[in-house]
Amino acid sequence: MRIFKGIAASEGMVKGKALVFRRASMAAERRHIFADGIASELKALAKALGEARLTIEEHSHSQLNSESRQILEAHLLMLEDPEYRNQIETYIRTNLVSAQWAIEEVSEQYASMLAQSGDELLAGRADDIRDVSLYLLDAARGRRQEIELRLDEDVVLVADSLMPSELFALDKKRILALVLDGGGRASHVAILVRAFNIPAVIATGRASHSINDGDEVIVDGNWGEVYVRADFTAAQLLDERYARWQEHEAELQQMVNLETQMLDGARVDLYANIQGPVEVDGVLASGASGIGLFRSEFLFMESASLPTEEQQYQAYKAALERMAPKAVTIRTLDIGGDKIVEELGIDEKNPILGWRAVRFCLSRKDIFTTQLRALLRASMHGNLKIMFPMISGLEELNAVLHLFEHVKEECRLEGILFDEKIEVGTMIEVPSAALCADILAKRVDFFSIGTNDLIQYTIAVDRGNEKIAYLYQPFHPGVLRSIKMIVDKAHAEGIVVSLCGEMASDPLCSVLLAGLGLDELSMGVQSLLQVRKILRSVSSEEARTLAEEVLSMDSYQTIHTYIREWMHDRFDHFTTI
Ligand code: PEP
Ligand code: MG
């Protein structure tokens, strides 16, 4: 038996037979040339570029899924990048080698540079470069890129690497799970498998070298583990874990079309958090009431240049159209903090307290205005709500709202249609905003509490620093009192309060949050049905009593222990927590 540990890239537990795909070497023709051969290699390169372009375009037209098309469009942009072409041409001229050799070398240099950048997002783009170079090499070799895999039966696909285009080309229904040697959670393949709901463990090291075709493999995408040829005892344990998981999943699936209604009829609507339109299919399948948080910075972080108004409009429109009539709450650019983008000149000593989110946007009005225009245009295609991150007080909120009104006015003058009744909200994730909730509530249609940051700033504990992670406590009385105060102030002004931090997806917090009075919870779709199941099993009265009891306690340890016991008493199967 062998166990591979990797990154849990997409949730689920699946048992099946392995089908191993190891990318044969690109087999570029490695040929030295004389100086008089340069012209013909440059010509071969130009021809390959043109043909690869046609192939990608063709591929793109055959994709029904607009996210798949977007990724292929990104590949097209890379293919057309003059710098990429220049470097290949220079490589041919300086090293006197064949076009194929130069394509392979230059692409690998680009890809390795990204892979080693230490930035998960950039590392994810390395695969895209390799993908584009495959198109190009195949065009240069005179044959179309085709993955040598036919999926005639359901398999666990084990690969050294897999390109988004290869995943598109495969019959996704036949892929029970995916195991990759490399990759990062933010790579396009990882994003896509989550969107397709395929359990996946990635960054396993060398799984594809140790697993053989036909091996029985168990992939646990919840824990990031892959078991190969499990021995008898482990197999038994895993069988039980597998059966429990299956039972659990089947039970949860029954919740998809149900309301999140508590025993006495009180409702807490559950929404989904997404990073881009690629996740909309998953949201539609999850039974969510809509999208409560669309982190728009994803669009800005995935490409080397800033997305244009048109590109943003298309992305927002895609999500809105498919979700309609359900609401899509798009948060304006929350860049900075732990999301550093050096191209934007954000590089600070103390970024968490620095030039972040609306602070950045208000000083880069060009970027902010472009986004607001794109949002306004997109508002005609569905039920859009807009919210602003990191608001710290009234002046900042007023400045943002003022600019928003100005952009609206500009659109009116230009005859651009938009939803005049568009709802606008603010995130509450800075303690000063929490303390001024009554003031801010008068200016907006809704609040969304960002507990990831609210906890960080309330307890003064960097959410990304492992050394002080023990202090990062959602059950800290200061955090719970803050949430309660925000909810009460919002309700006093008659506005809706959502909570979209990770607390919303933690089943241990579900009843407490309902008891604290949240109207909506927004979370990653994987947790949604579990939270719905829990909330449907208690009454709002029980939840309120729990919240009251907890609010009178003096330490997070006491609260944590109390809630764990409370949940264990109520739910027999509270083992997943
Ligand atoms: C939050 O702070 O809780 C939140 C949802 O925003 P982010 O995690 O993107 O900062
Ligand atoms: Mg936040």
PDB file of C-alpha atoms in Angstrom, residues 114-115 117 119-129 183-184 186-189:
ATOM      1  CA  LEU A 114       6.367  31.513 -12.893  1.00  0.00           C
ATOM      2  CA  ALA A 115       6.391  28.160 -11.103  1.00  0.00           C
ATOM      3  CA  SER A 117       7.857  32.767  -8.201  1.00  0.00           C
ATOM      4  CA  ASP A 119       3.222  33.176  -5.768  1.00  0.00           C
ATOM      5  CA  GLU A 120       0.538  30.507  -5.935  1.00  0.00           C
ATOM      6  CA  LEU A 121      -1.451  32.352  -8.578  1.00  0.00           C
ATOM      7  CA  LEU A 122       1.529  32.975 -10.842  1.00  0.00           C
ATOM      8  CA  ALA A 123       2.668  29.384 -10.353  1.00  0.00           C
ATOM      9  CA  GLY A 124      -0.734  28.287 -11.595  1.00  0.00           C
ATOM     10  CA  ARG A 125      -0.120  30.209 -14.813  1.00  0.00           C
ATOM     11  CA  ALA A 126       2.983  28.088 -15.533  1.00  0.00           C
ATOM     12  CA  ASP A 127       0.718  25.299 -16.745  1.00  0.00           C
ATOM     13  CA  ASP A 128      -1.005  27.721 -19.079  1.00  0.00           C
ATOM     14  CA  ILE A 129       2.308  28.603 -20.715  1.00  0.00           C
ATOM     15  CA  GLY A 183      -0.176  22.137  -9.366  1.00  0.00           C
ATOM     16  CA  GLY A 184      -1.464  24.626  -6.844  1.00  0.00           C
ATOM     17  CA  ALA A 186      -5.166  28.393  -7.594  1.00  0.00           C
ATOM     18  CA  SER A 187      -4.059  26.813 -10.863  1.00  0.00           C
ATOM     19  CA  HIS A 188      -6.612  26.813 -13.637  1.00  0.00           C
ATOM     20  CA  VAL A 189      -6.944  23.048 -13.562  1.00  0.00           C
TER      21      VAL A 189
END
